[in-house]
Structures are given as structure tokens and as C-alpha cells.
Amino acid sequence: ATSAGKLCLDTPQELAAVADYGYAVFHLSAVTVKVACFILQRSTIEELVNLLDETRKTYGKTEANYQVRQLYQRRATNIYRVLQALAVAVLCMWISSPVIQRQGLKEGERPPPNPIWMPDNSPGYEIVYSVQSLCGSAAVQASMLIDTSFYKLTLMVTAELQILNDNLARLGRAAEAADRKGTAAKQDGKEVAVPAIKQTSAPVTEDNDQLLNDQMVDNVRHHQAIIKCFDLLQSVITYSVSIVLLTNILTVCFSIFVVYVLLQSDGGLKSASKTIIGIPSVLGETGMFCIFGQMVINQSERLRSSAYSCGWPDADGRFKRALLILVLRTSQPLQFTVGKLIHLSNETFLQILNCSYTLINVLYQFQGSKE
């Protein structure tokens, strides 16, 4: 609020100060909206977590399915650890930045970690410094924890999609599966044990036909449970991620213009360094959402080919009709949509990067024409 008041009521003359205040307003607004949406949607998130837990207990009970879930669980844990380390490093640099900046300032000038509209006399400066350090650390941690919660939920949905793909591809191929007894299947570069499947003949008897139909019904119900989980997660990220992406894009555009002007000023790279450092973190957060959204799309697009890979030629008419319905249902891949227009995918992230590069190139060409 103080940064916004400073920009509106007492706009600084120096562009570097305007950049600091503007970045603070954009970033803190995004964090506030993210936390507020997370709190308001806690009932939906709780329902999603319970449904995922029930799905994991009901479907995909083989050892191979368990290994797939463990693999995605480890990925989520590693992502949290990496983001936590990056957050601590950023916080250390952010809190210590006023001490470093004081070397090039006039006597009596003492900037706090975040720009704020207030006198900098003691002991007010020390109090504001401490409060900003604590509140800033809490805001960064809250933002990081909410992001990793979304990442983990997305990975859990992706894991269920991969398990469904594996189960569909093995459906009706008991003879082939039995030949793999004692072998291991590779999952993303790691070996995953494949459980022994009881040797059966081709599904030509009534009992085998009934067994295949029961397995197909189980897979269809698993797919329906995944769709419910996806819809709940979509409703959770619709508002919060939409605001985050919008503020991130505005922040990147604002930062690029500020960096361009600062590089032409007397301060040069030194005055623009703080703004430059903030751009990768904003793009990284946007990229993470798009990458995990693409993982869901990839696994969802595999469902049709996995369904056609099962042993359907030797199955009866009921199985083939159920398979056809499943294939038609999976014709549209699951993909997260924010703002009813933007899909979370690699293509979206590449478009954002391309627009950023285009903006930088336009500014570069404009500067070249002036010279």
C-alpha cells in the first residue's frame, strides 16, 4: 500500500526508484491474490486431496503402479527442495541489499529492503527494516509453498494418468506380460519392477471375456476419477494462476522497459542490475506452471494410443464397445485453461518468451536508429 501510494501521490524522479516501487506493487499484489484465493478455496483443495487419496487406494494397486507414484512423489519433493534453496538465497540477497547499496549513496540515505513511503530516521528505519525482513520472508515462503502445492497436485494427477496408460496398454496381453516375469520396465530412465501376471490363454472363453470386461470397467472408472480430480484442480487454479500470469507478464514488460532506460542512463548496468535479476524469477514461475500443465497434456494424449495397444482384437463385442466409448472420451486431451483463453503448455511459455524477446529487439532497434 505504501509503495502504491508513493507511485500515485509522490512519484519519484529517478527511474530506478520507480522500478523498485513498481516491481514491489506488482509482485506483492500477485502474492496477496494467490494467498487469498488459496484460503478461499481451501474446501475445494481439501476435496481434491481426499479424492486423490481415494483414487490411489482404489485403482492401480500393482507394484509397478506404486513405483510410478513414488517416482512422481520424489519429483515433487526434489522440486520443493530446489525452490526452498533458491528462496533462501534470494531472501539473503534481498535482506542484505540495503547494506550493499549504502556504499554508493550519500550520507544519511538508508534504503530499506522494499521501497516504502516514510522518513528514514532512527529508530524508525531499524523498525521498518526488521518488519520488512520478516514480512518479506513470510511472503516469499507463502508464495513458494502455494506454488509447490499446485505443482505437487498436478504431478499426482499426472501420475494417475500414467498409471492408467500403463494399465490400458497391458489390458488383455496376459501372455506377453507373463513373459516379462522377472524383468524390469524403464520409467523415465529408472528401472521399475513389473509384477508377475498370471499366465492365461487368449481371451476366447466366457470367463476371460468377463475378466477383461471387469478390468475395462475398472479402467473407465479410474479415468472418471482422474477427470474429477482434474476438474477440481482446474477450478482451484482458474483465478489464482490467472492473476499470477497476468501480473508476471506485466512485470516482465515493465522490467524490460525500465532496464532499457536505465542502461542508457549514467548508472548503466549497476542501476539496472536489481531489475534484471528479478526477470528470471518471474519467467521461471510462469514456466513451471506451463511445464507441469504440459505433462498432463502429454499423458492425456497417450490414452488413445494406450487403449488401442491393448489386446482388443481377441475380445468380445462388449469389450470393444466399452473401448470405443473410452477412446471417444479421451479424444480431447486434458489441459488446464486460465482466463478461458490461455492453456498451460510449453507452447504458451514459448510465446511468452518470444514476446519478451520481440520487445527487447524492438527497443534495441529503436536505440540503434537514434544513434
mmCIF file of C-alpha atoms in Angstrom:
data_model
loop_
_atom_site.group_PDB
_atom_site.id
_atom_site.type_symbol
_atom_site.label_atom_id
_atom_site.label_comp_id
_atom_site.label_asym_id
_atom_site.label_seq_id
_atom_site.Cartn_x
_atom_site.Cartn_y
_atom_site.Cartn_z
ATOM 1 C CA ALA A 1 0.000 0.000 0.000
ATOM 2 C CA THR A 2 2.849 2.390 0.824
ATOM 3 C CA SER A 3 4.583 1.600 -2.480
ATOM 4 C CA ALA A 4 1.377 2.231 -4.432
ATOM 5 C CA GLY A 5 0.798 5.457 -2.508
ATOM 6 C CA LYS A 6 4.316 6.592 -3.275
ATOM 7 C CA LEU A 7 3.847 5.956 -7.003
ATOM 8 C CA CYS A 8 0.475 7.716 -7.160
ATOM 9 C CA LEU A 9 0.913 10.624 -4.742
ATOM 10 C CA ASP A 10 4.632 11.283 -4.679
ATOM 11 C CA THR A 11 6.144 9.773 -7.819
ATOM 12 C CA PRO A 12 9.956 9.536 -7.576
ATOM 13 C CA GLN A 13 12.037 11.414 -10.109
ATOM 14 C CA GLU A 14 14.620 8.646 -10.554
ATOM 15 C CA LEU A 15 13.623 5.786 -12.832
ATOM 16 C CA ALA A 16 15.415 3.231 -10.677
ATOM 17 C CA ALA A 17 13.193 4.188 -7.743
ATOM 18 C CA VAL A 18 10.098 3.959 -9.947
ATOM 19 C CA ALA A 19 11.211 0.464 -10.990
ATOM 20 C CA ASP A 20 11.623 -0.620 -7.362
ATOM 21 C CA TYR A 21 8.202 0.675 -6.361
ATOM 22 C CA GLY A 22 6.520 -0.751 -9.458
ATOM 23 C CA TYR A 23 8.078 -4.185 -9.027
ATOM 24 C CA ALA A 24 7.034 -4.228 -5.362
ATOM 25 C CA VAL A 25 3.440 -3.336 -6.257
ATOM 26 C CA PHE A 26 3.154 -5.985 -8.999
ATOM 27 C CA HIS A 27 4.855 -8.766 -7.051
ATOM 28 C CA LEU A 28 3.146 -8.204 -3.706
ATOM 29 C CA SER A 29 -0.242 -7.869 -5.416
ATOM 30 C CA ALA A 30 0.264 -11.273 -7.032
ATOM 31 C CA VAL A 31 1.273 -12.853 -3.717
ATOM 32 C CA THR A 32 -1.728 -11.323 -1.942
ATOM 33 C CA VAL A 33 -4.179 -12.599 -4.556
ATOM 34 C CA LYS A 34 -2.533 -16.033 -4.551
ATOM 35 C CA VAL A 35 -2.785 -16.400 -0.774
ATOM 36 C CA ALA A 36 -6.360 -15.063 -0.708
ATOM 37 C CA CYS A 37 -7.512 -17.494 -3.420
ATOM 38 C CA PHE A 38 -5.795 -20.385 -1.659
ATOM 39 C CA ILE A 39 -7.598 -19.590 1.596
ATOM 40 C CA LEU A 40 -10.989 -19.039 -0.045
ATOM 41 C CA GLN A 41 -10.714 -22.312 -1.984
ATOM 42 C CA ARG A 42 -9.500 -24.442 0.912
ATOM 43 C CA SER A 43 -12.675 -26.580 0.819
ATOM 44 C CA THR A 44 -12.138 -27.397 -2.868
ATOM 45 C CA ILE A 45 -8.474 -28.191 -2.242
ATOM 46 C CA GLU A 46 -9.416 -30.467 0.653
ATOM 47 C CA GLU A 47 -11.948 -32.253 -1.551
ATOM 48 C CA LEU A 48 -9.299 -32.684 -4.253
ATOM 49 C CA VAL A 49 -6.760 -34.133 -1.818
ATOM 50 C CA ASN A 50 -9.319 -36.577 -0.411
ATOM 51 C CA LEU A 51 -10.376 -37.657 -3.909
ATOM 52 C CA LEU A 52 -6.759 -38.206 -4.952
ATOM 53 C CA ASP A 53 -6.143 -40.268 -1.835
ATOM 54 C CA GLU A 54 -9.237 -42.377 -2.508
ATOM 55 C CA THR A 55 -8.209 -42.846 -6.142
ATOM 56 C CA ARG A 56 -4.727 -44.015 -5.147
ATOM 57 C CA LYS A 57 -6.224 -46.562 -2.729
ATOM 58 C CA THR A 58 -8.869 -47.848 -5.152
ATOM 59 C CA TYR A 59 -7.083 -48.076 -8.512
ATOM 60 C CA GLY A 60 -3.645 -49.158 -9.646
ATOM 61 C CA LYS A 61 -2.671 -51.469 -6.807
ATOM 62 C CA THR A 62 0.204 -53.290 -8.523
ATOM 63 C CA GLU A 63 3.835 -52.847 -7.583
ATOM 64 C CA ALA A 64 4.571 -51.129 -10.902
ATOM 65 C CA ASN A 65 1.810 -48.585 -10.244
ATOM 66 C CA TYR A 66 3.189 -47.996 -6.764
ATOM 67 C CA GLN A 67 6.639 -47.333 -8.221
ATOM 68 C CA VAL A 68 5.197 -44.768 -10.646
ATOM 69 C CA ARG A 69 3.517 -42.904 -7.796
ATOM 70 C CA GLN A 70 6.729 -42.985 -5.782
ATOM 71 C CA LEU A 71 8.638 -41.588 -8.757
ATOM 72 C CA TYR A 72 6.336 -38.574 -9.029
ATOM 73 C CA GLN A 73 6.390 -38.147 -5.260
ATOM 74 C CA ARG A 74 10.193 -37.903 -5.369
ATOM 75 C CA ARG A 75 9.963 -35.362 -8.177
ATOM 76 C CA ALA A 76 7.650 -33.182 -6.113
ATOM 77 C CA THR A 77 9.982 -33.438 -3.105
ATOM 78 C CA ASN A 78 13.040 -32.528 -5.187
ATOM 79 C CA ILE A 79 11.233 -29.538 -6.694
ATOM 80 C CA TYR A 80 10.322 -28.315 -3.223
ATOM 81 C CA ARG A 81 13.923 -28.624 -2.029
ATOM 82 C CA VAL A 82 15.307 -26.755 -5.043
ATOM 83 C CA LEU A 83 12.756 -23.953 -4.727
ATOM 84 C CA GLN A 84 13.388 -23.721 -0.991
ATOM 85 C CA ALA A 85 17.127 -23.335 -1.584
ATOM 86 C CA LEU A 86 16.525 -20.669 -4.231
ATOM 87 C CA ALA A 87 14.088 -18.842 -1.938
ATOM 88 C CA VAL A 88 16.624 -18.751 0.899
ATOM 89 C CA ALA A 89 19.331 -17.446 -1.449
ATOM 90 C CA VAL A 90 17.039 -14.730 -2.815
ATOM 91 C CA LEU A 91 15.970 -13.703 0.689
ATOM 92 C CA CYS A 92 19.584 -13.409 1.837
ATOM 93 C CA MET A 93 20.454 -11.165 -1.117
ATOM 94 C CA TRP A 94 17.261 -9.135 -0.695
ATOM 95 C CA ILE A 95 17.752 -8.515 3.033
ATOM 96 C CA SER A 96 21.429 -7.632 2.602
ATOM 97 C CA SER A 97 20.888 -5.411 -0.459
ATOM 98 C CA PRO A 98 20.426 -2.172 1.587
ATOM 99 C CA VAL A 99 23.810 -2.725 3.245
ATOM 100 C CA ILE A 100 25.483 -3.161 -0.144
ATOM 101 C CA GLN A 101 23.665 -0.201 -1.701
ATOM 102 C CA ARG A 102 24.727 2.177 1.073
ATOM 103 C CA GLN A 103 28.295 2.168 -0.258
ATOM 104 C CA GLY A 104 27.276 4.252 -3.252
ATOM 105 C CA LEU A 105 24.763 6.522 -1.505
ATOM 106 C CA LYS A 106 25.104 9.869 0.122
ATOM 107 C CA GLU A 107 25.495 10.165 3.862
ATOM 108 C CA GLY A 108 22.180 9.801 5.640
ATOM 109 C CA GLU A 109 20.489 7.833 2.846
ATOM 110 C CA ARG A 110 19.412 4.408 4.058
ATOM 111 C CA PRO A 111 17.066 2.440 1.780
ATOM 112 C CA PRO A 112 15.025 -0.410 3.320
ATOM 113 C CA PRO A 113 14.782 -3.835 1.610
ATOM 114 C CA ASN A 114 11.479 -2.835 -0.027
ATOM 115 C CA PRO A 115 10.799 0.762 -1.099
ATOM 116 C CA ILE A 116 8.424 2.420 1.346
ATOM 117 C CA TRP A 117 6.992 5.912 1.691
ATOM 118 C CA MET A 118 8.291 7.086 5.068
ATOM 119 C CA PRO A 119 11.156 9.023 6.709
ATOM 120 C CA ASP A 120 14.371 7.071 7.201
ATOM 121 C CA ASN A 121 15.374 8.466 10.592
ATOM 122 C CA SER A 122 16.324 6.214 13.514
ATOM 123 C CA PRO A 123 14.814 4.263 15.153
ATOM 124 C CA GLY A 124 12.077 4.176 12.511
ATOM 125 C CA TYR A 125 14.484 2.844 9.896
ATOM 126 C CA GLU A 126 15.581 -0.100 12.039
ATOM 127 C CA ILE A 127 11.979 -0.969 12.903
ATOM 128 C CA VAL A 128 10.897 -0.831 9.254
ATOM 129 C CA TYR A 129 13.954 -2.872 8.224
ATOM 130 C CA SER A 130 13.077 -5.631 10.709
ATOM 131 C CA VAL A 131 9.367 -5.642 9.859
ATOM 132 C CA GLN A 132 10.040 -5.724 6.114
ATOM 133 C CA SER A 133 12.558 -8.547 6.503
ATOM 134 C CA LEU A 134 10.103 -10.669 8.493
ATOM 135 C CA CYS A 135 7.078 -9.894 6.325
ATOM 136 C CA GLY A 136 9.056 -10.295 3.110
ATOM 137 C CA SER A 137 10.402 -13.675 4.209
ATOM 138 C CA ALA A 138 6.897 -14.803 5.162
ATOM 139 C CA ALA A 139 5.500 -13.623 1.800
ATOM 140 C CA VAL A 140 8.193 -15.435 -0.191
ATOM 141 C CA GLN A 141 7.733 -18.638 1.808
ATOM 142 C CA ALA A 142 3.945 -18.487 1.480
ATOM 143 C CA SER A 143 4.161 -17.911 -2.268
ATOM 144 C CA MET A 144 6.661 -20.740 -2.695
ATOM 145 C CA LEU A 145 4.620 -23.187 -0.600
ATOM 146 C CA ILE A 146 1.422 -22.417 -2.518
ATOM 147 C CA ASP A 147 3.227 -22.855 -5.844
ATOM 148 C CA THR A 148 4.745 -26.182 -4.790
ATOM 149 C CA SER A 149 1.316 -27.327 -3.578
ATOM 150 C CA PHE A 150 -0.074 -26.713 -7.063
ATOM 151 C CA TYR A 151 2.954 -28.421 -8.618
ATOM 152 C CA LYS A 152 2.542 -31.498 -6.418
ATOM 153 C CA LEU A 153 -1.192 -31.785 -7.059
ATOM 154 C CA THR A 154 -0.535 -31.539 -10.795
ATOM 155 C CA LEU A 155 2.159 -34.218 -10.554
ATOM 156 C CA MET A 156 -0.204 -36.512 -8.653
ATOM 157 C CA VAL A 157 -2.826 -36.168 -11.399
ATOM 158 C CA THR A 158 -0.100 -36.833 -13.980
ATOM 159 C CA ALA A 159 0.951 -39.967 -12.093
ATOM 160 C CA GLU A 160 -2.607 -41.313 -12.184
ATOM 161 C CA LEU A 161 -2.770 -40.647 -15.929
ATOM 162 C CA GLN A 162 0.478 -42.536 -16.491
ATOM 163 C CA ILE A 163 -0.772 -45.461 -14.391
ATOM 164 C CA LEU A 164 -3.963 -45.548 -16.451
ATOM 165 C CA ASN A 165 -1.875 -45.535 -19.639
ATOM 166 C CA ASP A 166 0.217 -48.458 -18.394
ATOM 167 C CA ASN A 167 -2.816 -50.470 -17.286
ATOM 168 C CA LEU A 168 -4.644 -49.891 -20.575
ATOM 169 C CA ALA A 169 -1.620 -50.917 -22.634
ATOM 170 C CA ARG A 170 -1.295 -54.195 -20.668
ATOM 171 C CA LEU A 171 -5.006 -54.994 -20.770
ATOM 172 C CA GLY A 172 -5.663 -58.335 -22.489
ATOM 173 C CA ARG A 173 -1.982 -59.086 -23.004
ATOM 174 C CA ALA A 174 -1.553 -61.619 -20.237
ATOM 175 C CA ALA A 175 0.682 -63.892 -22.269
ATOM 176 C CA GLU A 176 3.068 -61.096 -23.149
ATOM 177 C CA ALA A 177 3.030 -59.794 -19.588
ATOM 178 C CA ALA A 178 3.866 -63.229 -18.215
ATOM 179 C CA ASP A 179 6.903 -63.410 -20.472
ATOM 180 C CA ARG A 180 8.231 -60.323 -18.708
ATOM 181 C CA LYS A 181 8.293 -62.082 -15.329
ATOM 182 C CA GLY A 182 11.477 -61.198 -13.524
ATOM 183 C CA THR A 183 12.235 -58.291 -15.848
ATOM 184 C CA ALA A 184 12.013 -54.582 -15.230
ATOM 185 C CA ALA A 185 10.398 -51.805 -17.199
ATOM 186 C CA LYS A 186 12.090 -48.489 -17.646
ATOM 187 C CA GLN A 187 10.282 -45.409 -16.404
ATOM 188 C CA ASP A 188 11.952 -42.101 -17.244
ATOM 189 C CA GLY A 189 15.439 -43.586 -17.177
ATOM 190 C CA LYS A 190 14.829 -45.624 -13.997
ATOM 191 C CA GLU A 191 14.018 -49.295 -13.701
ATOM 192 C CA VAL A 192 10.590 -50.087 -12.303
ATOM 193 C CA ALA A 193 9.777 -53.659 -11.333
ATOM 194 C CA VAL A 194 6.905 -55.226 -13.260
ATOM 195 C CA PRO A 195 4.879 -57.656 -11.143
ATOM 196 C CA ALA A 196 4.312 -61.173 -12.372
ATOM 197 C CA ILE A 197 0.935 -61.595 -14.051
ATOM 198 C CA LYS A 198 -0.745 -64.948 -14.011
ATOM 199 C CA GLN A 199 -0.372 -66.828 -17.280
ATOM 200 C CA THR A 200 -3.712 -67.177 -19.063
ATOM 201 C CA SER A 201 -4.706 -68.201 -22.506
ATOM 202 C CA ALA A 202 -6.067 -65.825 -25.121
ATOM 203 C CA PRO A 203 -9.349 -64.260 -24.050
ATOM 204 C CA VAL A 204 -11.652 -66.545 -26.008
ATOM 205 C CA THR A 205 -13.575 -68.157 -23.142
ATOM 206 C CA GLU A 206 -16.535 -66.638 -21.359
ATOM 207 C CA ASP A 207 -14.593 -66.339 -18.088
ATOM 208 C CA ASN A 208 -11.737 -64.498 -19.749
ATOM 209 C CA ASP A 209 -14.177 -62.223 -21.563
ATOM 210 C CA GLN A 210 -15.820 -61.364 -18.258
ATOM 211 C CA LEU A 211 -12.424 -60.758 -16.648
ATOM 212 C CA LEU A 212 -11.419 -58.411 -19.463
ATOM 213 C CA ASN A 213 -14.695 -56.515 -19.217
ATOM 214 C CA ASP A 214 -14.277 -56.139 -15.467
ATOM 215 C CA GLN A 215 -10.764 -54.771 -15.976
ATOM 216 C CA MET A 216 -12.014 -52.357 -18.633
ATOM 217 C CA VAL A 217 -14.770 -51.135 -16.297
ATOM 218 C CA ASP A 218 -12.148 -50.603 -13.596
ATOM 219 C CA ASN A 219 -10.006 -48.549 -16.002
ATOM 220 C CA VAL A 220 -13.020 -46.499 -17.117
ATOM 221 C CA ARG A 221 -13.865 -45.707 -13.505
ATOM 222 C CA HIS A 222 -10.241 -44.780 -12.890
ATOM 223 C CA HIS A 223 -10.423 -42.403 -15.844
ATOM 224 C CA GLN A 224 -13.620 -40.849 -14.489
ATOM 225 C CA ALA A 225 -11.964 -40.326 -11.102
ATOM 226 C CA ILE A 226 -8.989 -38.659 -12.814
ATOM 227 C CA ILE A 227 -11.331 -36.322 -14.702
ATOM 228 C CA LYS A 228 -12.992 -35.337 -11.412
ATOM 229 C CA CYS A 229 -9.574 -34.621 -9.885
ATOM 230 C CA PHE A 230 -8.600 -32.591 -12.940
ATOM 231 C CA ASP A 231 -11.815 -30.549 -12.826
ATOM 232 C CA LEU A 232 -11.283 -29.757 -9.143
ATOM 233 C CA LEU A 233 -7.689 -28.719 -9.767
ATOM 234 C CA GLN A 234 -8.803 -26.626 -12.740
ATOM 235 C CA SER A 235 -11.306 -24.782 -10.555
ATOM 236 C CA VAL A 236 -8.581 -24.133 -7.976
ATOM 237 C CA ILE A 237 -6.041 -22.630 -10.373
ATOM 238 C CA THR A 238 -8.505 -20.710 -12.557
ATOM 239 C CA TYR A 239 -8.405 -17.482 -10.571
ATOM 240 C CA SER A 240 -5.101 -17.569 -8.706
ATOM 241 C CA VAL A 241 -2.925 -18.664 -11.639
ATOM 242 C CA SER A 242 -4.741 -16.273 -13.991
ATOM 243 C CA ILE A 243 -3.833 -13.323 -11.767
ATOM 244 C CA VAL A 244 -0.287 -14.625 -11.306
ATOM 245 C CA LEU A 245 0.285 -14.991 -15.059
ATOM 246 C CA LEU A 246 -1.177 -11.548 -15.745
ATOM 247 C CA THR A 247 0.970 -9.835 -13.115
ATOM 248 C CA ASN A 248 4.048 -11.782 -14.224
ATOM 249 C CA ILE A 249 3.612 -10.726 -17.850
ATOM 250 C CA LEU A 250 3.063 -7.097 -16.828
ATOM 251 C CA THR A 251 6.098 -7.278 -14.551
ATOM 252 C CA VAL A 252 8.305 -8.640 -17.343
ATOM 253 C CA CYS A 253 7.183 -5.948 -19.798
ATOM 254 C CA PHE A 254 7.587 -3.221 -17.183
ATOM 255 C CA SER A 255 11.022 -4.516 -16.185
ATOM 256 C CA ILE A 256 12.261 -4.691 -19.778
ATOM 257 C CA PHE A 257 11.321 -1.064 -20.424
ATOM 258 C CA VAL A 258 12.918 0.031 -17.156
ATOM 259 C CA VAL A 259 16.129 -1.894 -17.871
ATOM 260 C CA TYR A 260 16.317 -0.366 -21.323
ATOM 261 C CA VAL A 261 16.054 3.177 -19.962
ATOM 262 C CA LEU A 262 18.414 2.525 -17.056
ATOM 263 C CA LEU A 263 21.086 1.134 -19.360
ATOM 264 C CA GLN A 264 21.024 4.432 -21.241
ATOM 265 C CA SER A 265 21.404 6.465 -18.043
ATOM 266 C CA ASP A 266 24.554 7.331 -16.151
ATOM 267 C CA GLY A 267 24.126 4.437 -13.724
ATOM 268 C CA GLY A 268 24.288 1.906 -16.536
ATOM 269 C CA LEU A 269 24.356 -1.768 -15.653
ATOM 270 C CA LYS A 270 24.774 -1.108 -11.928
ATOM 271 C CA SER A 271 21.452 0.711 -11.623
ATOM 272 C CA ALA A 272 19.674 -1.860 -13.802
ATOM 273 C CA SER A 273 21.110 -4.969 -12.116
ATOM 274 C CA LYS A 274 18.397 -5.232 -9.462
ATOM 275 C CA THR A 275 15.645 -5.113 -12.085
ATOM 276 C CA ILE A 276 17.470 -7.597 -14.339
ATOM 277 C CA ILE A 277 17.795 -10.114 -11.501
ATOM 278 C CA GLY A 278 14.025 -10.080 -10.946
ATOM 279 C CA ILE A 279 13.117 -11.030 -14.538
ATOM 280 C CA PRO A 280 14.323 -14.702 -14.483
ATOM 281 C CA SER A 281 12.413 -15.459 -11.273
ATOM 282 C CA VAL A 282 9.169 -14.153 -12.778
ATOM 283 C CA LEU A 283 9.689 -16.085 -16.021
ATOM 284 C CA GLY A 284 10.677 -19.176 -14.029
ATOM 285 C CA GLU A 285 7.432 -19.190 -12.056
ATOM 286 C CA THR A 286 5.422 -18.827 -15.255
ATOM 287 C CA GLY A 287 7.457 -21.556 -16.939
ATOM 288 C CA MET A 288 6.918 -24.020 -14.091
ATOM 289 C CA PHE A 289 3.141 -23.757 -14.371
ATOM 290 C CA CYS A 290 3.336 -24.251 -18.142
ATOM 291 C CA ILE A 291 5.729 -27.222 -17.895
ATOM 292 C CA PHE A 292 3.556 -29.106 -15.409
ATOM 293 C CA GLY A 293 0.475 -28.322 -17.473
ATOM 294 C CA GLN A 294 2.248 -29.803 -20.499
ATOM 295 C CA MET A 295 2.968 -33.002 -18.550
ATOM 296 C CA VAL A 296 -0.764 -33.508 -18.027
ATOM 297 C CA ILE A 297 -1.395 -32.887 -21.732
ATOM 298 C CA ASN A 298 1.275 -35.412 -22.765
ATOM 299 C CA GLN A 299 -0.080 -38.199 -20.567
ATOM 300 C CA SER A 300 -3.658 -37.416 -21.569
ATOM 301 C CA GLU A 301 -2.801 -37.555 -25.270
ATOM 302 C CA ARG A 302 -1.264 -41.011 -24.757
ATOM 303 C CA LEU A 303 -4.554 -42.515 -23.583
ATOM 304 C CA ARG A 304 -5.886 -43.201 -27.083
ATOM 305 C CA SER A 305 -2.752 -44.995 -28.252
ATOM 306 C CA SER A 306 -2.569 -46.919 -24.965
ATOM 307 C CA ALA A 307 -6.180 -48.025 -25.391
ATOM 308 C CA TYR A 308 -5.514 -49.221 -28.937
ATOM 309 C CA SER A 309 -2.403 -51.064 -27.699
ATOM 310 C CA CYS A 310 -4.425 -53.456 -25.538
ATOM 311 C CA GLY A 311 -5.500 -56.923 -26.676
ATOM 312 C CA TRP A 312 -8.833 -55.773 -28.093
ATOM 313 C CA PRO A 313 -8.760 -57.858 -31.352
ATOM 314 C CA ASP A 314 -9.396 -61.088 -29.387
ATOM 315 C CA ALA A 315 -12.006 -59.553 -27.067
ATOM 316 C CA ASP A 316 -15.774 -59.804 -27.331
ATOM 317 C CA GLY A 317 -18.224 -57.164 -28.520
ATOM 318 C CA ARG A 318 -18.904 -55.703 -25.069
ATOM 319 C CA PHE A 319 -15.225 -55.015 -24.538
ATOM 320 C CA LYS A 320 -14.864 -53.387 -27.949
ATOM 321 C CA ARG A 321 -17.887 -51.141 -27.378
ATOM 322 C CA ALA A 322 -16.523 -50.058 -23.992
ATOM 323 C CA LEU A 323 -13.135 -49.443 -25.577
ATOM 324 C CA LEU A 324 -14.706 -47.308 -28.312
ATOM 325 C CA ILE A 325 -16.519 -45.183 -25.727
ATOM 326 C CA LEU A 326 -13.278 -44.715 -23.790
ATOM 327 C CA VAL A 327 -11.394 -43.709 -26.942
ATOM 328 C CA LEU A 328 -14.072 -41.167 -27.842
ATOM 329 C CA ARG A 329 -13.963 -39.780 -24.307
ATOM 330 C CA THR A 330 -10.189 -39.337 -24.493
ATOM 331 C CA SER A 331 -10.238 -37.654 -27.911
ATOM 332 C CA GLN A 332 -9.947 -34.279 -26.184
ATOM 333 C CA PRO A 333 -6.805 -34.203 -24.001
ATOM 334 C CA LEU A 334 -6.994 -32.721 -20.528
ATOM 335 C CA GLN A 335 -5.395 -29.285 -20.434
ATOM 336 C CA PHE A 336 -5.509 -26.500 -17.890
ATOM 337 C CA THR A 337 -7.054 -23.251 -19.105
ATOM 338 C CA VAL A 338 -6.620 -19.933 -17.312
ATOM 339 C CA GLY A 339 -8.683 -16.907 -18.171
ATOM 340 C CA LYS A 340 -10.760 -19.135 -20.520
ATOM 341 C CA LEU A 341 -8.192 -18.381 -23.232
ATOM 342 C CA ILE A 342 -4.675 -19.411 -22.224
ATOM 343 C CA HIS A 343 -3.618 -23.058 -21.976
ATOM 344 C CA LEU A 344 -0.830 -24.008 -19.591
ATOM 345 C CA SER A 345 1.562 -25.645 -22.046
ATOM 346 C CA ASN A 346 5.057 -25.386 -23.462
ATOM 347 C CA GLU A 347 3.654 -23.530 -26.456
ATOM 348 C CA THR A 348 2.242 -20.816 -24.199
ATOM 349 C CA PHE A 349 5.557 -20.405 -22.396
ATOM 350 C CA LEU A 350 7.420 -20.183 -25.706
ATOM 351 C CA GLN A 351 5.002 -17.485 -26.844
ATOM 352 C CA ILE A 352 5.708 -15.500 -23.670
ATOM 353 C CA LEU A 353 9.455 -15.828 -24.226
ATOM 354 C CA ASN A 354 9.041 -14.886 -27.871
ATOM 355 C CA CYS A 355 7.050 -11.767 -26.971
ATOM 356 C CA SER A 356 9.700 -10.787 -24.422
ATOM 357 C CA TYR A 357 12.448 -11.222 -26.991
ATOM 358 C CA THR A 358 10.446 -9.243 -29.557
ATOM 359 C CA LEU A 359 10.032 -6.400 -27.090
ATOM 360 C CA ILE A 360 13.762 -6.371 -26.339
ATOM 361 C CA ASN A 361 14.565 -6.446 -30.060
ATOM 362 C CA VAL A 362 12.217 -3.515 -30.755
ATOM 363 C CA LEU A 363 13.901 -1.454 -28.057
ATOM 364 C CA TYR A 364 17.322 -2.395 -29.413
ATOM 365 C CA GLN A 365 16.351 -1.398 -32.948
ATOM 366 C CA PHE A 366 14.878 1.860 -31.651
ATOM 367 C CA GLN A 367 18.108 2.664 -29.845
ATOM 368 C CA GLY A 368 20.112 1.839 -32.972
ATOM 369 C CA SER A 369 18.045 4.213 -35.088
ATOM 370 C CA LYS A 370 18.599 7.017 -32.567
ATOM 371 C CA GLU A 371 22.353 6.575 -32.781
#
